[in-house]
């Protein structure tokens, strides 16, 4: 990492989210986008607490939550280290593309095709907001190990995270949201079969249209505010969803 972990953490006083949860989500986002890789050592509880001006109990709570999520593991005198994720892609919990690729052992990358603040009456209706509401319109091509896997068209309600409009969004949008007090809590997602249009076929390198997966997602933060609406077209010959269902 270019900066130590403590310099990347942002404890906010202008949000109702508890401090331990802010830190948990920020560290989890760094693991998801590869800022923290498998085997990286996290600061000792006492050192991190001192550097952030927090109680040791708060940091202990953060590390305990990350351990329960399978993101870190205890490693003797080293304290906690980032754990290598299981190579399973699933839809039973909220993940972004970057985290999906990480779970599959692939390197995620993106090309931003369009990023602009716009008004759109149809999108405002999806969010249940007035037609004059401004959104960040983001179009990206997503790659796994350099192979084009998806084309995403997304809209974000920038009222809750204005910094998105100026951020570098070639990485994880979810990591940016988490580090700016708008960590996602849940989503409503649908998956259907679809054929790519000419522009999408060109991105995927198809000489003729092939079946793809169209994923539509509405994402909400932990205050139940709708933050994101995204439509992502994933190539069916190179992308698979797996999930575990419990009775």
PDB file of C-alpha atoms in Angstrom:
ATOM      1  CA  UNK A   1       0.000   0.000   0.000  1.00  0.00           C
ATOM      2  CA  UNK A   2       1.110   3.526  -0.692  1.00  0.00           C
ATOM      3  CA  UNK A   3      -0.371   4.799   2.574  1.00  0.00           C
ATOM      4  CA  UNK A   4      -0.584   3.013   5.934  1.00  0.00           C
ATOM      5  CA  UNK A   5      -4.019   1.723   6.837  1.00  0.00           C
ATOM      6  CA  UNK A   6      -4.513   4.333   9.531  1.00  0.00           C
ATOM      7  CA  UNK A   7      -4.099   7.134   6.952  1.00  0.00           C
ATOM      8  CA  UNK A   8      -6.764   5.566   4.737  1.00  0.00           C
ATOM      9  CA  UNK A   9      -9.424   5.302   7.429  1.00  0.00           C
ATOM     10  CA  UNK A  10     -11.907   8.129   7.751  1.00  0.00           C
ATOM     11  CA  UNK A  11     -13.820   8.409  11.019  1.00  0.00           C
ATOM     12  CA  UNK A  12     -16.756  10.724  10.427  1.00  0.00           C
ATOM     13  CA  UNK A  13     -18.620  12.711  13.063  1.00  0.00           C
ATOM     14  CA  UNK A  14     -21.382  13.887  10.707  1.00  0.00           C
ATOM     15  CA  UNK A  15     -23.078  10.523  10.355  1.00  0.00           C
ATOM     16  CA  UNK A  16     -25.273   8.407  12.600  1.00  0.00           C
ATOM     17  CA  UNK A  17     -23.317   5.269  11.678  1.00  0.00           C
ATOM     18  CA  UNK A  18     -21.388   3.977  14.736  1.00  0.00           C
ATOM     19  CA  UNK A  19     -17.625   4.372  14.554  1.00  0.00           C
ATOM     20  CA  UNK A  20     -16.945   0.638  14.767  1.00  0.00           C
ATOM     21  CA  UNK A  21     -19.272   0.044  11.801  1.00  0.00           C
ATOM     22  CA  UNK A  22     -17.663   2.860   9.793  1.00  0.00           C
ATOM     23  CA  UNK A  23     -14.255   1.248  10.263  1.00  0.00           C
ATOM     24  CA  UNK A  24     -15.526  -2.275   9.592  1.00  0.00           C
ATOM     25  CA  UNK A  25     -17.078  -1.254   6.273  1.00  0.00           C
ATOM     26  CA  UNK A  26     -14.051   0.769   5.202  1.00  0.00           C
ATOM     27  CA  UNK A  27     -11.608  -2.079   5.878  1.00  0.00           C
ATOM     28  CA  UNK A  28     -13.961  -4.570   4.200  1.00  0.00           C
ATOM     29  CA  UNK A  29     -14.141  -2.294   1.146  1.00  0.00           C
ATOM     30  CA  UNK A  30     -10.321  -2.102   0.980  1.00  0.00           C
ATOM     31  CA  UNK A  31     -10.150  -5.887   1.043  1.00  0.00           C
ATOM     32  CA  UNK A  32     -12.808  -6.072  -1.658  1.00  0.00           C
ATOM     33  CA  UNK A  33     -11.047  -3.687  -4.051  1.00  0.00           C
ATOM     34  CA  UNK A  34      -7.587  -5.178  -3.467  1.00  0.00           C
ATOM     35  CA  UNK A  35      -6.107  -2.256  -1.527  1.00  0.00           C
ATOM     36  CA  UNK A  36      -5.548  -4.824   1.214  1.00  0.00           C
ATOM     37  CA  UNK A  37      -4.452  -8.175  -0.184  1.00  0.00           C
ATOM     38  CA  UNK A  38      -4.377 -11.684   1.247  1.00  0.00           C
ATOM     39  CA  UNK A  39      -1.572 -11.928   3.791  1.00  0.00           C
ATOM     40  CA  UNK A  40      -1.417  -8.216   4.584  1.00  0.00           C
ATOM     41  CA  UNK A  41      -1.073  -7.547   8.299  1.00  0.00           C
ATOM     42  CA  UNK A  42      -3.474  -5.178  10.047  1.00  0.00           C
ATOM     43  CA  UNK A  43      -2.199  -2.861  12.797  1.00  0.00           C
ATOM     44  CA  UNK A  44      -2.306  -4.212  16.327  1.00  0.00           C
ATOM     45  CA  UNK A  45      -5.451  -3.283  18.223  1.00  0.00           C
ATOM     46  CA  UNK A  46      -3.606  -1.036  20.653  1.00  0.00           C
ATOM     47  CA  UNK A  47      -1.650   0.768  17.917  1.00  0.00           C
ATOM     48  CA  UNK A  48      -4.684   1.386  15.688  1.00  0.00           C
ATOM     49  CA  UNK A  49      -6.765   2.579  18.638  1.00  0.00           C
ATOM     50  CA  UNK A  50      -4.035   4.998  19.677  1.00  0.00           C
ATOM     51  CA  UNK A  51      -3.497   6.319  16.144  1.00  0.00           C
ATOM     52  CA  UNK A  52      -7.210   6.986  15.650  1.00  0.00           C
ATOM     53  CA  UNK A  53      -7.831   8.282  19.169  1.00  0.00           C
ATOM     54  CA  UNK A  54     -10.316   5.503  19.918  1.00  0.00           C
ATOM     55  CA  UNK A  55     -10.783   2.971  22.662  1.00  0.00           C
ATOM     56  CA  UNK A  56      -9.200  -0.431  22.218  1.00  0.00           C
ATOM     57  CA  UNK A  57     -12.637  -2.003  22.679  1.00  0.00           C
ATOM     58  CA  UNK A  58     -13.842  -0.222  19.521  1.00  0.00           C
ATOM     59  CA  UNK A  59     -10.996  -1.660  17.444  1.00  0.00           C
ATOM     60  CA  UNK A  60     -11.511  -5.098  18.981  1.00  0.00           C
ATOM     61  CA  UNK A  61     -15.136  -4.921  17.875  1.00  0.00           C
ATOM     62  CA  UNK A  62     -14.078  -4.033  14.330  1.00  0.00           C
ATOM     63  CA  UNK A  63     -11.595  -6.902  14.053  1.00  0.00           C
ATOM     64  CA  UNK A  64     -14.056  -9.366  15.585  1.00  0.00           C
ATOM     65  CA  UNK A  65     -16.688  -8.423  12.986  1.00  0.00           C
ATOM     66  CA  UNK A  66     -14.186  -8.759  10.132  1.00  0.00           C
ATOM     67  CA  UNK A  67     -13.177 -12.159  11.454  1.00  0.00           C
ATOM     68  CA  UNK A  68     -16.811 -13.323  11.558  1.00  0.00           C
ATOM     69  CA  UNK A  69     -17.172 -12.258   7.935  1.00  0.00           C
ATOM     70  CA  UNK A  70     -14.168 -14.396   7.009  1.00  0.00           C
ATOM     71  CA  UNK A  71     -12.131 -11.393   5.861  1.00  0.00           C
ATOM     72  CA  UNK A  72      -9.323 -11.618   8.431  1.00  0.00           C
ATOM     73  CA  UNK A  73      -7.910 -14.291  10.677  1.00  0.00           C
ATOM     74  CA  UNK A  74      -5.885 -14.312  13.884  1.00  0.00           C
ATOM     75  CA  UNK A  75      -2.215 -15.046  13.281  1.00  0.00           C
ATOM     76  CA  UNK A  76      -0.451 -15.331  16.611  1.00  0.00           C
ATOM     77  CA  UNK A  77       1.914 -12.472  17.388  1.00  0.00           C
ATOM     78  CA  UNK A  78       1.190 -10.905  14.006  1.00  0.00           C
ATOM     79  CA  UNK A  79      -2.293 -10.072  15.210  1.00  0.00           C
ATOM     80  CA  UNK A  80      -4.736 -10.147  12.312  1.00  0.00           C
ATOM     81  CA  UNK A  81      -3.964 -10.744   8.655  1.00  0.00           C
ATOM     82  CA  UNK A  82      -6.180 -10.479   5.588  1.00  0.00           C
ATOM     83  CA  UNK A  83      -7.555 -13.872   4.675  1.00  0.00           C
ATOM     84  CA  UNK A  84      -7.534 -15.324   1.179  1.00  0.00           C
ATOM     85  CA  UNK A  85     -11.160 -15.417   0.012  1.00  0.00           C
ATOM     86  CA  UNK A  86     -12.901 -18.603  -0.989  1.00  0.00           C
ATOM     87  CA  UNK A  87     -13.073 -18.942  -4.777  1.00  0.00           C
ATOM     88  CA  UNK A  88     -16.865 -18.807  -4.945  1.00  0.00           C
ATOM     89  CA  UNK A  89     -19.031 -16.237  -6.660  1.00  0.00           C
ATOM     90  CA  UNK A  90     -22.471 -15.820  -5.149  1.00  0.00           C
ATOM     91  CA  UNK A  91     -25.545 -13.630  -5.019  1.00  0.00           C
ATOM     92  CA  UNK A  92     -26.541 -14.466  -1.474  1.00  0.00           C
ATOM     93  CA  UNK A  93     -24.861 -11.289  -0.245  1.00  0.00           C
ATOM     94  CA  UNK A  94     -24.182  -7.843  -1.636  1.00  0.00           C
ATOM     95  CA  UNK A  95     -20.989  -7.677  -3.692  1.00  0.00           C
ATOM     96  CA  UNK A  96     -19.604  -5.367  -6.300  1.00  0.00           C
ATOM     97  CA  UNK A  97     -17.793  -6.490  -9.437  1.00  0.00           C
ATOM     98  CA  UNK A  98     -14.388  -5.880  -7.849  1.00  0.00           C
ATOM     99  CA  UNK A  99     -15.196  -8.174  -4.925  1.00  0.00           C
ATOM    100  CA  UNK A 100     -16.640 -10.804  -7.267  1.00  0.00           C
ATOM    101  CA  UNK A 101     -13.394 -10.886  -9.245  1.00  0.00           C
ATOM    102  CA  UNK A 102     -11.327 -11.010  -6.077  1.00  0.00           C
ATOM    103  CA  UNK A 103     -13.341 -14.000  -4.852  1.00  0.00           C
ATOM    104  CA  UNK A 104     -12.620 -15.771  -8.134  1.00  0.00           C
ATOM    105  CA  UNK A 105      -8.907 -15.005  -7.969  1.00  0.00           C
ATOM    106  CA  UNK A 106      -9.042 -12.590 -10.900  1.00  0.00           C
ATOM    107  CA  UNK A 107      -7.694  -9.067 -11.249  1.00  0.00           C
ATOM    108  CA  UNK A 108     -10.512  -6.572 -11.743  1.00  0.00           C
ATOM    109  CA  UNK A 109     -10.170  -3.450 -13.871  1.00  0.00           C
ATOM    110  CA  UNK A 110     -12.544  -0.972 -15.479  1.00  0.00           C
ATOM    111  CA  UNK A 111     -12.708   1.575 -18.256  1.00  0.00           C
ATOM    112  CA  UNK A 112     -14.929   4.574 -17.605  1.00  0.00           C
ATOM    113  CA  UNK A 113     -16.860   5.308 -20.797  1.00  0.00           C
ATOM    114  CA  UNK A 114     -19.009   8.110 -19.417  1.00  0.00           C
ATOM    115  CA  UNK A 115     -19.301   9.941 -16.106  1.00  0.00           C
ATOM    116  CA  UNK A 116     -21.583  12.955 -15.892  1.00  0.00           C
ATOM    117  CA  UNK A 117     -24.061  14.613 -13.556  1.00  0.00           C
ATOM    118  CA  UNK A 118     -27.461  14.548 -15.255  1.00  0.00           C
ATOM    119  CA  UNK A 119     -31.185  14.844 -14.684  1.00  0.00           C
ATOM    120  CA  UNK A 120     -33.397  12.072 -16.030  1.00  0.00           C
ATOM    121  CA  UNK A 121     -37.125  11.906 -15.385  1.00  0.00           C
ATOM    122  CA  UNK A 122     -37.340   8.133 -15.899  1.00  0.00           C
ATOM    123  CA  UNK A 123     -34.460   7.431 -13.513  1.00  0.00           C
ATOM    124  CA  UNK A 124     -35.867   9.870 -10.949  1.00  0.00           C
ATOM    125  CA  UNK A 125     -39.079   7.860 -11.072  1.00  0.00           C
ATOM    126  CA  UNK A 126     -37.167   4.649 -10.313  1.00  0.00           C
ATOM    127  CA  UNK A 127     -35.641   6.341  -7.270  1.00  0.00           C
ATOM    128  CA  UNK A 128     -39.010   7.848  -6.296  1.00  0.00           C
ATOM    129  CA  UNK A 129     -37.557  11.366  -6.447  1.00  0.00           C
ATOM    130  CA  UNK A 130     -38.543  14.636  -8.191  1.00  0.00           C
ATOM    131  CA  UNK A 131     -37.732  14.832 -11.900  1.00  0.00           C
ATOM    132  CA  UNK A 132     -35.179  17.620 -11.356  1.00  0.00           C
ATOM    133  CA  UNK A 133     -33.031  15.469  -9.037  1.00  0.00           C
ATOM    134  CA  UNK A 134     -29.401  15.203 -10.149  1.00  0.00           C
ATOM    135  CA  UNK A 135     -27.718  11.830 -10.570  1.00  0.00           C
ATOM    136  CA  UNK A 136     -24.256  10.676 -11.471  1.00  0.00           C
ATOM    137  CA  UNK A 137     -24.589   8.722 -14.722  1.00  0.00           C
ATOM    138  CA  UNK A 138     -21.738   6.226 -14.952  1.00  0.00           C
ATOM    139  CA  UNK A 139     -21.015   3.855 -17.833  1.00  0.00           C
ATOM    140  CA  UNK A 140     -18.157   1.399 -17.391  1.00  0.00           C
ATOM    141  CA  UNK A 141     -16.674  -1.604 -19.123  1.00  0.00           C
ATOM    142  CA  UNK A 142     -15.555  -4.189 -16.563  1.00  0.00           C
ATOM    143  CA  UNK A 143     -12.679  -6.609 -17.047  1.00  0.00           C
ATOM    144  CA  UNK A 144     -11.393  -9.726 -15.294  1.00  0.00           C
ATOM    145  CA  UNK A 145      -7.714 -10.428 -15.962  1.00  0.00           C
ATOM    146  CA  UNK A 146      -7.979  -8.149 -18.988  1.00  0.00           C
ATOM    147  CA  UNK A 147     -10.968  -9.975 -20.507  1.00  0.00           C
ATOM    148  CA  UNK A 148     -14.104  -7.848 -21.055  1.00  0.00           C
ATOM    149  CA  UNK A 149     -16.846  -9.400 -18.913  1.00  0.00           C
ATOM    150  CA  UNK A 150     -19.500  -6.729 -18.466  1.00  0.00           C
ATOM    151  CA  UNK A 151     -20.819  -3.353 -19.508  1.00  0.00           C
ATOM    152  CA  UNK A 152     -22.560  -1.455 -16.718  1.00  0.00           C
ATOM    153  CA  UNK A 153     -24.835   1.553 -16.957  1.00  0.00           C
ATOM    154  CA  UNK A 154     -25.494   3.042 -13.522  1.00  0.00           C
ATOM    155  CA  UNK A 155     -27.054   6.036 -11.824  1.00  0.00           C
ATOM    156  CA  UNK A 156     -26.188   7.248  -8.305  1.00  0.00           C
ATOM    157  CA  UNK A 157     -28.042   9.664  -6.053  1.00  0.00           C
ATOM    158  CA  UNK A 158     -25.181  12.054  -5.341  1.00  0.00           C
ATOM    159  CA  UNK A 159     -27.103  13.913  -2.644  1.00  0.00           C
ATOM    160  CA  UNK A 160     -25.879  11.316  -0.161  1.00  0.00           C
ATOM    161  CA  UNK A 161     -22.307  11.161  -1.513  1.00  0.00           C
ATOM    162  CA  UNK A 162     -21.448  14.334  -3.502  1.00  0.00           C
ATOM    163  CA  UNK A 163     -17.775  13.327  -3.814  1.00  0.00           C
ATOM    164  CA  UNK A 164     -18.743  10.614  -6.321  1.00  0.00           C
ATOM    165  CA  UNK A 165     -19.039  13.277  -9.012  1.00  0.00           C
ATOM    166  CA  UNK A 166     -15.284  14.036  -8.816  1.00  0.00           C
ATOM    167  CA  UNK A 167     -13.957  10.621  -7.774  1.00  0.00           C
ATOM    168  CA  UNK A 168     -11.841   8.208  -9.803  1.00  0.00           C
ATOM    169  CA  UNK A 169     -14.414   5.497 -10.453  1.00  0.00           C
ATOM    170  CA  UNK A 170     -12.231   3.100 -12.409  1.00  0.00           C
ATOM    171  CA  UNK A 171     -12.075   1.050  -9.182  1.00  0.00           C
ATOM    172  CA  UNK A 172     -14.753   0.135  -6.650  1.00  0.00           C
ATOM    173  CA  UNK A 173     -17.656   2.564  -6.309  1.00  0.00           C
ATOM    174  CA  UNK A 174     -18.825   0.623  -3.248  1.00  0.00           C
ATOM    175  CA  UNK A 175     -15.461   1.176  -1.550  1.00  0.00           C
ATOM    176  CA  UNK A 176     -15.791   4.925  -2.166  1.00  0.00           C
ATOM    177  CA  UNK A 177     -19.318   4.959  -0.773  1.00  0.00           C
ATOM    178  CA  UNK A 178     -18.227   3.057   2.334  1.00  0.00           C
ATOM    179  CA  UNK A 179     -15.339   5.420   3.025  1.00  0.00           C
ATOM    180  CA  UNK A 180     -17.633   8.461   2.715  1.00  0.00           C
ATOM    181  CA  UNK A 181     -20.389   7.412   5.091  1.00  0.00           C
ATOM    182  CA  UNK A 182     -22.736   5.783   2.572  1.00  0.00           C
ATOM    183  CA  UNK A 183     -21.932   2.082   2.911  1.00  0.00           C
ATOM    184  CA  UNK A 184     -24.532  -0.119   1.242  1.00  0.00           C
ATOM    185  CA  UNK A 185     -26.827  -2.247   3.367  1.00  0.00           C
ATOM    186  CA  UNK A 186     -28.839  -4.332   0.912  1.00  0.00           C
ATOM    187  CA  UNK A 187     -30.007  -4.521  -2.682  1.00  0.00           C
ATOM    188  CA  UNK A 188     -32.897  -5.743  -4.781  1.00  0.00           C
ATOM    189  CA  UNK A 189     -31.573  -7.622  -7.792  1.00  0.00           C
ATOM    190  CA  UNK A 190     -32.992  -9.422 -10.802  1.00  0.00           C
ATOM    191  CA  UNK A 191     -31.242 -11.538 -13.440  1.00  0.00           C
ATOM    192  CA  UNK A 192     -32.589 -12.291 -16.885  1.00  0.00           C
ATOM    193  CA  UNK A 193     -31.339 -13.528 -20.235  1.00  0.00           C
ATOM    194  CA  UNK A 194     -30.653 -10.920 -22.908  1.00  0.00           C
ATOM    195  CA  UNK A 195     -28.825 -10.436 -26.185  1.00  0.00           C
ATOM    196  CA  UNK A 196     -26.256  -7.647 -26.516  1.00  0.00           C
ATOM    197  CA  UNK A 197     -26.764  -4.774 -28.902  1.00  0.00           C
ATOM    198  CA  UNK A 198     -24.141  -3.855 -31.497  1.00  0.00           C
ATOM    199  CA  UNK A 199     -22.130  -1.644 -29.125  1.00  0.00           C
ATOM    200  CA  UNK A 200     -22.117  -4.296 -26.397  1.00  0.00           C
ATOM    201  CA  UNK A 201     -21.145  -7.029 -28.861  1.00  0.00           C
ATOM    202  CA  UNK A 202     -18.203  -4.871 -29.909  1.00  0.00           C
ATOM    203  CA  UNK A 203     -17.056  -4.548 -26.285  1.00  0.00           C
ATOM    204  CA  UNK A 204     -17.193  -8.322 -25.813  1.00  0.00           C
ATOM    205  CA  UNK A 205     -15.594  -9.053 -29.179  1.00  0.00           C
ATOM    206  CA  UNK A 206     -18.631 -10.973 -30.442  1.00  0.00           C
ATOM    207  CA  UNK A 207     -18.921 -11.328 -34.212  1.00  0.00           C
ATOM    208  CA  UNK A 208     -22.601 -12.171 -33.708  1.00  0.00           C
ATOM    209  CA  UNK A 209     -24.802 -11.672 -30.616  1.00  0.00           C
ATOM    210  CA  UNK A 210     -24.499 -14.361 -27.945  1.00  0.00           C
ATOM    211  CA  UNK A 211     -26.731 -14.877 -24.865  1.00  0.00           C
ATOM    212  CA  UNK A 212     -25.795 -12.713 -21.887  1.00  0.00           C
ATOM    213  CA  UNK A 213     -26.980 -12.110 -18.335  1.00  0.00           C
ATOM    214  CA  UNK A 214     -28.735  -8.792 -17.697  1.00  0.00           C
ATOM    215  CA  UNK A 215     -28.489  -7.898 -14.015  1.00  0.00           C
ATOM    216  CA  UNK A 216     -30.614  -5.048 -12.676  1.00  0.00           C
ATOM    217  CA  UNK A 217     -29.893  -3.817  -9.169  1.00  0.00           C
ATOM    218  CA  UNK A 218     -31.346  -1.251  -6.807  1.00  0.00           C
ATOM    219  CA  UNK A 219     -28.970  -0.667  -3.902  1.00  0.00           C
ATOM    220  CA  UNK A 220     -29.781   0.951  -0.562  1.00  0.00           C
ATOM    221  CA  UNK A 221     -27.579   2.273   2.201  1.00  0.00           C
ATOM    222  CA  UNK A 222     -27.910   1.336   5.852  1.00  0.00           C
ATOM    223  CA  UNK A 223     -30.454   4.124   6.346  1.00  0.00           C
ATOM    224  CA  UNK A 224     -32.677   2.542   3.674  1.00  0.00           C
ATOM    225  CA  UNK A 225     -31.972   5.348   1.188  1.00  0.00           C
ATOM    226  CA  UNK A 226     -31.722   4.255  -2.440  1.00  0.00           C
ATOM    227  CA  UNK A 227     -28.209   5.058  -3.637  1.00  0.00           C
ATOM    228  CA  UNK A 228     -27.776   3.165  -6.895  1.00  0.00           C
ATOM    229  CA  UNK A 229     -29.660   1.825  -9.877  1.00  0.00           C
ATOM    230  CA  UNK A 230     -27.533  -0.202 -12.277  1.00  0.00           C
ATOM    231  CA  UNK A 231     -28.088  -2.371 -15.316  1.00  0.00           C
ATOM    232  CA  UNK A 232     -25.124  -4.608 -16.065  1.00  0.00           C
ATOM    233  CA  UNK A 233     -24.840  -6.873 -19.088  1.00  0.00           C
ATOM    234  CA  UNK A 234     -22.517  -9.811 -18.376  1.00  0.00           C
ATOM    235  CA  UNK A 235     -21.285 -12.126 -21.103  1.00  0.00           C
ATOM    236  CA  UNK A 236     -22.840 -15.556 -20.723  1.00  0.00           C
ATOM    237  CA  UNK A 237     -19.835 -17.487 -22.034  1.00  0.00           C
ATOM    238  CA  UNK A 238     -17.453 -16.253 -19.367  1.00  0.00           C
ATOM    239  CA  UNK A 239     -19.458 -15.292 -16.288  1.00  0.00           C
ATOM    240  CA  UNK A 240     -21.267 -17.631 -13.890  1.00  0.00           C
ATOM    241  CA  UNK A 241     -23.237 -16.949 -10.720  1.00  0.00           C
ATOM    242  CA  UNK A 242     -23.243 -19.502  -7.944  1.00  0.00           C
ATOM    243  CA  UNK A 243     -25.326 -19.346  -4.816  1.00  0.00           C
ATOM    244  CA  UNK A 244     -26.111 -21.345  -1.714  1.00  0.00           C
ATOM    245  CA  UNK A 245     -29.714 -21.698  -0.585  1.00  0.00           C
ATOM    246  CA  UNK A 246     -30.700 -22.747   2.910  1.00  0.00           C
ATOM    247  CA  UNK A 247     -33.982 -24.382   3.920  1.00  0.00           C
TER     248      UNK A 247
END
